[in-house]
mmCIF file of C-alpha atoms in Angstrom:
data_model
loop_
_atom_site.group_PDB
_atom_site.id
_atom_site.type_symbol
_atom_site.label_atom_id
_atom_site.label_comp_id
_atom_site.label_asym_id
_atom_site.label_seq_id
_atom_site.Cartn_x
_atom_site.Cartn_y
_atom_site.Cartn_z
ATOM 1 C CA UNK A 263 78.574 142.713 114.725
ATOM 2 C CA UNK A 264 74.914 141.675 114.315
ATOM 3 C CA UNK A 265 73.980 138.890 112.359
ATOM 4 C CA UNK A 266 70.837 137.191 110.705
ATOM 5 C CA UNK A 267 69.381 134.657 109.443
ATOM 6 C CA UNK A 268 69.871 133.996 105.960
ATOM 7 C CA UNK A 269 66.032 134.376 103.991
ATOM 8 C CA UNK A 270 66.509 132.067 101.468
ATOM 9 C CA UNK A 271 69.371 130.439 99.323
ATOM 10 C CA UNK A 272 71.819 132.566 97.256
ATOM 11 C CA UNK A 273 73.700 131.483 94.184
ATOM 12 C CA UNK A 274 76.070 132.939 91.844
ATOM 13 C CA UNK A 275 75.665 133.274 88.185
ATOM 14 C CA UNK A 276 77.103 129.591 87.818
ATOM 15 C CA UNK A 277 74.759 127.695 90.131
ATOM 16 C CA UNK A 278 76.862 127.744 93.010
ATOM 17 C CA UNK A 279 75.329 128.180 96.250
ATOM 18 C CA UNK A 280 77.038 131.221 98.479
ATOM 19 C CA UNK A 281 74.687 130.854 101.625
ATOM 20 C CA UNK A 282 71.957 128.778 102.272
ATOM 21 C CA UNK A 283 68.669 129.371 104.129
ATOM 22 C CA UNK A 284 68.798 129.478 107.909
ATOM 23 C CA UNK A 285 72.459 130.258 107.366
ATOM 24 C CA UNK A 286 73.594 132.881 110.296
ATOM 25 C CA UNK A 287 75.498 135.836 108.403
ATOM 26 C CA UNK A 288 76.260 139.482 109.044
ATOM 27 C CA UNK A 289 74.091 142.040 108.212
ATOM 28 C CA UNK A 290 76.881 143.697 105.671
ATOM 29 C CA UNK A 291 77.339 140.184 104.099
ATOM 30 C CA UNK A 292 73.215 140.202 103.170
ATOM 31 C CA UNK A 293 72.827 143.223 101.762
ATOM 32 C CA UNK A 294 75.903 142.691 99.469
ATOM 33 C CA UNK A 295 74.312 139.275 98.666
ATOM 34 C CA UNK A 296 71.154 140.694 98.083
ATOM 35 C CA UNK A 297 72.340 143.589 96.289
ATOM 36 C CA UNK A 298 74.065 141.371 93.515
ATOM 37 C CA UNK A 299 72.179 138.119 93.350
ATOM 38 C CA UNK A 300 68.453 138.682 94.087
ATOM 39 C CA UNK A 301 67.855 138.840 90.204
ATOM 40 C CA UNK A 302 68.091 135.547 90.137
ATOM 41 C CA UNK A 303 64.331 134.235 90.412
ATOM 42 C CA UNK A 304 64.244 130.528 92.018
ATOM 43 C CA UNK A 305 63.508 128.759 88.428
ATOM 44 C CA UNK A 306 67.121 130.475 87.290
ATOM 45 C CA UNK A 307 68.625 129.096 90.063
ATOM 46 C CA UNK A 308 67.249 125.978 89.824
ATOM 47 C CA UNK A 309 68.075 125.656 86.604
ATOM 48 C CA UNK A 310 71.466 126.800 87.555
ATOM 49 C CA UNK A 311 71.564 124.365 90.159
ATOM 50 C CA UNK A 312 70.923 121.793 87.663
ATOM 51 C CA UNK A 313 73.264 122.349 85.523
ATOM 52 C CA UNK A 314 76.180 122.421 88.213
ATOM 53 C CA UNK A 315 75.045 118.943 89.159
ATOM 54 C CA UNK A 316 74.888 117.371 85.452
ATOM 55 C CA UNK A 317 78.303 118.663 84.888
ATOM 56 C CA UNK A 318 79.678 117.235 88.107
ATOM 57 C CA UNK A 319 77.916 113.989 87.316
ATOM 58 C CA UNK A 320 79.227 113.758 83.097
ATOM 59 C CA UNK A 321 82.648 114.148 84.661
ATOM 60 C CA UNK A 322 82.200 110.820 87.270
ATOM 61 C CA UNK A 323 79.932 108.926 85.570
ATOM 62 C CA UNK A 324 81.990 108.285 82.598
ATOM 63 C CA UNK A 325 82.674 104.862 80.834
ATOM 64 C CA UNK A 326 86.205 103.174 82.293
ATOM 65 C CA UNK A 327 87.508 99.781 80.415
ATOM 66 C CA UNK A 328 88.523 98.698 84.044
ATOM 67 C CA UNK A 329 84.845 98.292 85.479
ATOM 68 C CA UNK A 330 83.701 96.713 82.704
ATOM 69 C CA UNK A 331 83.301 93.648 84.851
ATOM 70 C CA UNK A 332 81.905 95.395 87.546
ATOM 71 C CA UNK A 333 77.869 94.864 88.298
ATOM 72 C CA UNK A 334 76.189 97.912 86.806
ATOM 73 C CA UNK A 335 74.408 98.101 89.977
ATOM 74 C CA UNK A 336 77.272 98.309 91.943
ATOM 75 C CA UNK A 337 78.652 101.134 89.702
ATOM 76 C CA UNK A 338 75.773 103.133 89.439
ATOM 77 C CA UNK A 339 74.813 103.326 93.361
ATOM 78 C CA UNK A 340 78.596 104.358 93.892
ATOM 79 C CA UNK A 341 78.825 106.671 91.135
ATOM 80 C CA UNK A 342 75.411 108.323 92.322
ATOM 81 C CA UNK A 343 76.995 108.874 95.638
ATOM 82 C CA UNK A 344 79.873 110.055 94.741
ATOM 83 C CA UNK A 345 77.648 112.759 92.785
ATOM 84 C CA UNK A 346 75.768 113.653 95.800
ATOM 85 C CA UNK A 347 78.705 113.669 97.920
ATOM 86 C CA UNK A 348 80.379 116.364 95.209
ATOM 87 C CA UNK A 349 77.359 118.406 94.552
ATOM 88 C CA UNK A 350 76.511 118.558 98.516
ATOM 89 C CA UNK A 351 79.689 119.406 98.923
ATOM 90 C CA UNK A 352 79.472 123.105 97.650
ATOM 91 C CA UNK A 353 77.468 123.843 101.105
ATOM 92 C CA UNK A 354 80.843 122.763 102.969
ATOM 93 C CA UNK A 355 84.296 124.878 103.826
ATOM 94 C CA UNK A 356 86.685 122.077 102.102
ATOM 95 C CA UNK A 357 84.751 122.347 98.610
ATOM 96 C CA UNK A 358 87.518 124.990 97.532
ATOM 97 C CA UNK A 359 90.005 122.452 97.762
ATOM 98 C CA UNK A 360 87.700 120.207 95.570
ATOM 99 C CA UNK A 361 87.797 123.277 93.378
ATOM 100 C CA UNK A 362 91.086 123.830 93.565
ATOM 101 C CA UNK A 363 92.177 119.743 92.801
ATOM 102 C CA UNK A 364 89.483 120.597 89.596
ATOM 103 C CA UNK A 365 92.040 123.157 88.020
ATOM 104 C CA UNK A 366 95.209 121.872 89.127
ATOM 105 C CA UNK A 367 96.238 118.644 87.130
ATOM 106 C CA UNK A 368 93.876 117.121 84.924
ATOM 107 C CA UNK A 369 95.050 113.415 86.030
ATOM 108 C CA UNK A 370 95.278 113.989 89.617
ATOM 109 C CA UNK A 371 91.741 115.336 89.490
ATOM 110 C CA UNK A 372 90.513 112.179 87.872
ATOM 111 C CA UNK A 373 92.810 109.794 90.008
ATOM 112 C CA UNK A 374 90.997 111.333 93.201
ATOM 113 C CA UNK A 375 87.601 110.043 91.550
ATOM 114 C CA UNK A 376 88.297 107.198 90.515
ATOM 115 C CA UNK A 377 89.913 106.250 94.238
ATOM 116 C CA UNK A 378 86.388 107.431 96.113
ATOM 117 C CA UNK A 379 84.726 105.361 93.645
ATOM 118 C CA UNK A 380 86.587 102.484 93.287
ATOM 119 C CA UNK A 381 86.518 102.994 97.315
ATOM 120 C CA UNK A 382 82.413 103.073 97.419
ATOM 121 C CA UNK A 383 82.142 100.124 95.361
ATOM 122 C CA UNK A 384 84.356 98.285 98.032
ATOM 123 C CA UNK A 385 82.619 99.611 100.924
ATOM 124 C CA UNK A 386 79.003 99.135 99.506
ATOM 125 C CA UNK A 387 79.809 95.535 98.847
ATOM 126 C CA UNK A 388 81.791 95.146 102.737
ATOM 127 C CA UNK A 389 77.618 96.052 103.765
ATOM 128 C CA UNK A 390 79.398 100.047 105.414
ATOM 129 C CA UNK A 391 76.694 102.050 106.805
ATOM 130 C CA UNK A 392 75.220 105.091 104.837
ATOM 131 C CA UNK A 393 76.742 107.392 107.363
ATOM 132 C CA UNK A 394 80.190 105.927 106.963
ATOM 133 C CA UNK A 395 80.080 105.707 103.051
ATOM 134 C CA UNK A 396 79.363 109.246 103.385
ATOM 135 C CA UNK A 397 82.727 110.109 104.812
ATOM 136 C CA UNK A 398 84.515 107.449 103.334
ATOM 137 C CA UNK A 399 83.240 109.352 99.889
ATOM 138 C CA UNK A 400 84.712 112.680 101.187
ATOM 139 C CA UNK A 401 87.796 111.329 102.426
ATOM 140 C CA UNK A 402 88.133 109.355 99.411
ATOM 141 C CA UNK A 403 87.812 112.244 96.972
ATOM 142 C CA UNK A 404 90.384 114.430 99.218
ATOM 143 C CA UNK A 405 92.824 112.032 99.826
ATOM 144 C CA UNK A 406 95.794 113.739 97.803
ATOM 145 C CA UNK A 407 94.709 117.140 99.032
ATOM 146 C CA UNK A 408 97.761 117.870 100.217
ATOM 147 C CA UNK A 409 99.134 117.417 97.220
ATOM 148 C CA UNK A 410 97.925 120.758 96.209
ATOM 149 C CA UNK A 411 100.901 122.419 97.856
ATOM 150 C CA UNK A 412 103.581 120.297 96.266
ATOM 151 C CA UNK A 413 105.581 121.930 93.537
ATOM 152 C CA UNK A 414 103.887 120.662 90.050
ATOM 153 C CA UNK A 415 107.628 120.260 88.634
ATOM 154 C CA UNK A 416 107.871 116.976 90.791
ATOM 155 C CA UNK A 417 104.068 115.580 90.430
ATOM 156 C CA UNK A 418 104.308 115.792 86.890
ATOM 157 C CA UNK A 419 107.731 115.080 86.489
ATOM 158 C CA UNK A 420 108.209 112.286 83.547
ATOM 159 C CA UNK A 421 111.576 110.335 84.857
ATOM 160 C CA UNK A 422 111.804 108.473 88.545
ATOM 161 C CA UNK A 423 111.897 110.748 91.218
ATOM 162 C CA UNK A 424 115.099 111.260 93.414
ATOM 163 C CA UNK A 425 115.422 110.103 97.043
ATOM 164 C CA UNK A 426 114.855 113.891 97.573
ATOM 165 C CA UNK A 427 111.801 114.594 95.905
ATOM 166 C CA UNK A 428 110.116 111.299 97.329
ATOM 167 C CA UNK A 429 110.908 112.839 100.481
ATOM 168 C CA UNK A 430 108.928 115.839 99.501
ATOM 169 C CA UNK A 431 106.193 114.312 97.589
ATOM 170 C CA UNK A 432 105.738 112.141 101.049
ATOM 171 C CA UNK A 433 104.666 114.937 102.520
ATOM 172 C CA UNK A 434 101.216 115.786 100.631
ATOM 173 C CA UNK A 435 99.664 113.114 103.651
ATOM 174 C CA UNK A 436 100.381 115.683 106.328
ATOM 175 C CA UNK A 437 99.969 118.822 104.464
ATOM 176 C CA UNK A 438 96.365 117.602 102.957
ATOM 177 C CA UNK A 439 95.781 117.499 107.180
ATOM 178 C CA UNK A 440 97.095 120.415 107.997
ATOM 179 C CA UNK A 441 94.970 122.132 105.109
ATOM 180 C CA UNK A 442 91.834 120.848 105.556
ATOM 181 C CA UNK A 443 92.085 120.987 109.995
ATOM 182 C CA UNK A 444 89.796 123.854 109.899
ATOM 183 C CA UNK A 445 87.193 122.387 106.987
ATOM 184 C CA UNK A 446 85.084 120.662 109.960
ATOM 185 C CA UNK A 447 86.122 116.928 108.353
ATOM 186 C CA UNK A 448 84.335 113.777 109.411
ATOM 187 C CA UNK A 449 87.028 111.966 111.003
ATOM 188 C CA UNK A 450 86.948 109.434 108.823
ATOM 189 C CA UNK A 451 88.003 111.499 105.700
ATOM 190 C CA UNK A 452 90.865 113.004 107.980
ATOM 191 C CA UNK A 453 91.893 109.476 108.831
ATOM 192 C CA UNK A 454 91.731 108.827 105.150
ATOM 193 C CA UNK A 455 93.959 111.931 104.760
ATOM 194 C CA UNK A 456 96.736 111.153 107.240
ATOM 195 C CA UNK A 457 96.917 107.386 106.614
ATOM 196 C CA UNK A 458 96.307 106.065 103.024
ATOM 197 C CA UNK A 459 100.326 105.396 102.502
ATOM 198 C CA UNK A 460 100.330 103.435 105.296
ATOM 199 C CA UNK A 461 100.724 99.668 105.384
ATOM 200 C CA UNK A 462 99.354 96.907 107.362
ATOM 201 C CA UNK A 463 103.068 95.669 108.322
ATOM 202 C CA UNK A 464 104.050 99.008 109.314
ATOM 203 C CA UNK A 465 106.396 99.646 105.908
ATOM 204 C CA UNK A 466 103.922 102.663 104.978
ATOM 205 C CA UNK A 467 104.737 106.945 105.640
ATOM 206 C CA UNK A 468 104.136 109.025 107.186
ATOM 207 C CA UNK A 469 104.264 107.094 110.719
ATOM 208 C CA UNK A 470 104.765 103.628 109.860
ATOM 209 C CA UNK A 471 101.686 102.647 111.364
ATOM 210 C CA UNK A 472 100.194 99.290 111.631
ATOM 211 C CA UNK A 473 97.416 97.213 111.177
ATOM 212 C CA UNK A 474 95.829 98.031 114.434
ATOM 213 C CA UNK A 475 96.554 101.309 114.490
ATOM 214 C CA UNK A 476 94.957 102.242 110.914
ATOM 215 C CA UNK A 477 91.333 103.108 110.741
ATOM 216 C CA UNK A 478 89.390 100.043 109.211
ATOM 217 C CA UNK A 479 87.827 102.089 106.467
ATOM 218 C CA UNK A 480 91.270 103.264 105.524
ATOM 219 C CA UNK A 481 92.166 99.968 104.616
ATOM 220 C CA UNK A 482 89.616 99.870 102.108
ATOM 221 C CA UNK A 483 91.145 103.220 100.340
ATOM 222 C CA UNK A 484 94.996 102.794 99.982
ATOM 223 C CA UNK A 485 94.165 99.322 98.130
ATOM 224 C CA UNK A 486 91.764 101.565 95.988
ATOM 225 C CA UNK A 487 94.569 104.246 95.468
ATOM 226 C CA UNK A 488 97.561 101.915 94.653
ATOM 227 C CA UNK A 489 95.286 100.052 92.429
ATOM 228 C CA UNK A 490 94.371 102.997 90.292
ATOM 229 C CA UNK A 491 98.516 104.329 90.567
ATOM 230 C CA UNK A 492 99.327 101.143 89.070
ATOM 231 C CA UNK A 493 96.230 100.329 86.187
ATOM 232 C CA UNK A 494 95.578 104.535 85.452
ATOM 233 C CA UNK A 495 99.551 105.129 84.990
ATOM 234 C CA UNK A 496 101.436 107.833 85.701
ATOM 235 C CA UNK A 497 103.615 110.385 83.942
ATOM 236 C CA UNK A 498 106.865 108.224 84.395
ATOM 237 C CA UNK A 499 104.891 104.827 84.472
ATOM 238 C CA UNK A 500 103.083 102.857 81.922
ATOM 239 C CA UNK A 501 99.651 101.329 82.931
ATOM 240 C CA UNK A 502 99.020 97.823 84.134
ATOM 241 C CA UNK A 503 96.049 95.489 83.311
ATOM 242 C CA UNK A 504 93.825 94.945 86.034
ATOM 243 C CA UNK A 505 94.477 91.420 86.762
ATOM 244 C CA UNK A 506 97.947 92.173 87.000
ATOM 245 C CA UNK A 507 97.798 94.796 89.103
ATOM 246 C CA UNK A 508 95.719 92.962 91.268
ATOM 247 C CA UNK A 509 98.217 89.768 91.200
ATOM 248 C CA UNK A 510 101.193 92.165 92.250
ATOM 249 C CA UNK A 511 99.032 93.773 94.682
ATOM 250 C CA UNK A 512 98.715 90.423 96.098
ATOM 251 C CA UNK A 513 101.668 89.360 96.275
ATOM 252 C CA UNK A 514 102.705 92.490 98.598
ATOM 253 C CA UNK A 515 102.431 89.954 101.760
ATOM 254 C CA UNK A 516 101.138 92.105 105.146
ATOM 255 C CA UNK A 517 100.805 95.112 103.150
ATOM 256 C CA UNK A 518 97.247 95.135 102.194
ATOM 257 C CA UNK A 519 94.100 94.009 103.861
ATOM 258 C CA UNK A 520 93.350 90.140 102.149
ATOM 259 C CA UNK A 521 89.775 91.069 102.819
ATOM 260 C CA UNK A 522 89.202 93.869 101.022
ATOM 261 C CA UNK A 523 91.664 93.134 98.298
ATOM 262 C CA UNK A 524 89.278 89.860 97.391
ATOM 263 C CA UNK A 525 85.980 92.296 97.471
ATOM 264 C CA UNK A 526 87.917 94.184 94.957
ATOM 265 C CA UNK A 527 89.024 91.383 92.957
ATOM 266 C CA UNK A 528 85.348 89.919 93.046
ATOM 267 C CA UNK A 529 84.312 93.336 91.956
ATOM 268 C CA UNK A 530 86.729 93.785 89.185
ATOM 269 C CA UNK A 531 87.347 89.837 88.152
ATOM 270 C CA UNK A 532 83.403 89.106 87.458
ATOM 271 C CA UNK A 533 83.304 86.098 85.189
#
């Protein structure tokens, strides 16, 4: 089947870009491109383009009582990141599932924001490379991927789970790799994936890994998704104040990385 090179960028009506320049696509899949979106003149799609972005950025750059501590600094380099890493995104094969988190419950689309950002802010202030931010942001934003293909009845069920539905909700961390195996993931984010239940002392799922065996930047993550489980609430939970959750996150001896969970603290805790 002969291919070409893509002439230019091609966007839909809503800004989103379907194949970028010096893209490699068949010669059917141009002329259909060309034959439905070549009205759009490069000032509509910037303008497109633009708007896509602003609307990614008003939904994670919004005000949050729990970082009111936090260094504006701090906040806005993560948060600006975190846009990029979003609105870059769109070029990549796992931005359906980014999509796809987007429409499928409102609080589990936040709660995967607020753990890449929370996770940024962590890693920016630990002195991670640019490269490794990167993935931890895409990793960070995926991490409950998997929980795409677990039933909505027992995500957003309002009482405490049975022993049976644990079970199943335990699973999202190997579906969410088995999903995204084919997206070309940074390793990182896959680790991120696969191991953000897991605990230091080896009392974490899916493999009961420990400390040694967890990717480092991982480390960083779970304490950023248990601490938004515990302060953003859930269905069947009430919310906990930040010191508080911090305190009990603490006191889960072996479980956590001290390290991290004091850069967090010193993030969070500003006097």
């Amino acid at each position: 089947m002969k291919r070409i090179v893509c002439p230019k960028d091609y966007y839909n009506e809503q800004g989103l870009l379907l194949s970028a320049k010096g893209t490699k696509i068949t010669l059917s899949q141009f002329l259909r491109l060309q034959r439905k979106y070549d009205f759009l003149s490069e000032t509509e799609a910037n303008e497109r383009t633009l708007a896509s972005y602003e609307k990614i950025k008003q939904k994670i750059c919004r005000k949050d009582e729990r970082y009111k501590r936090a260094d504006d600094q701090l906040l806005d380099q993560a948060s600006a990141l975190l846009v990029n890493i979003v609105f870059e995104s769109k070029r990549k094969p796992w931005y359906m599932y980014l999509t796809a988190l987007g429409n499928h419950i409102n609080w589990l689309y936040t709660h995967s924001i607020d753990v890449a950002l929370l996770s940024l802010m962590m890693a920016i202030e630990s002195g991670v490379s640019q490269r490794s931010l990167w993935d931890l942001g895409v990793g960070g934003i995926l991490h409950d991927v998997g929980k795409l293909l677990i039933p909505k009845k027992i995500i957003q069920k309002r009482t405490e789970l049975s022993d049976i539905e644990k079970d199943i909700l335990r699973q999202h961390c190997e579906l969410g790799v088995e999903c995204t195996t084919d997206c070309a993931f940074p390793i990182l984010s896959q680790d991120i994936i696969a191991q953000h239940h897991e605990r230091l002392d080896g009392s974490g799922y899916p493999n009961q890994l420990q400390e040694g065996q967890i990717n480092e930047y991982v480390k960083i993550v779970m304490i950023a998704d248990a601490f938004d489980t515990i302060t953003a609430g859930r269905p069947y939970r009430k919310t906990v104040e930040v010191e508080e959750a911090l305190a009990y996150l603490e006191d889960q001896e072996g479980a956590f990385s001290r390290m991290y969970l004091e850069t967090l603290k010193n993030i969070l805790v500003r006097p």
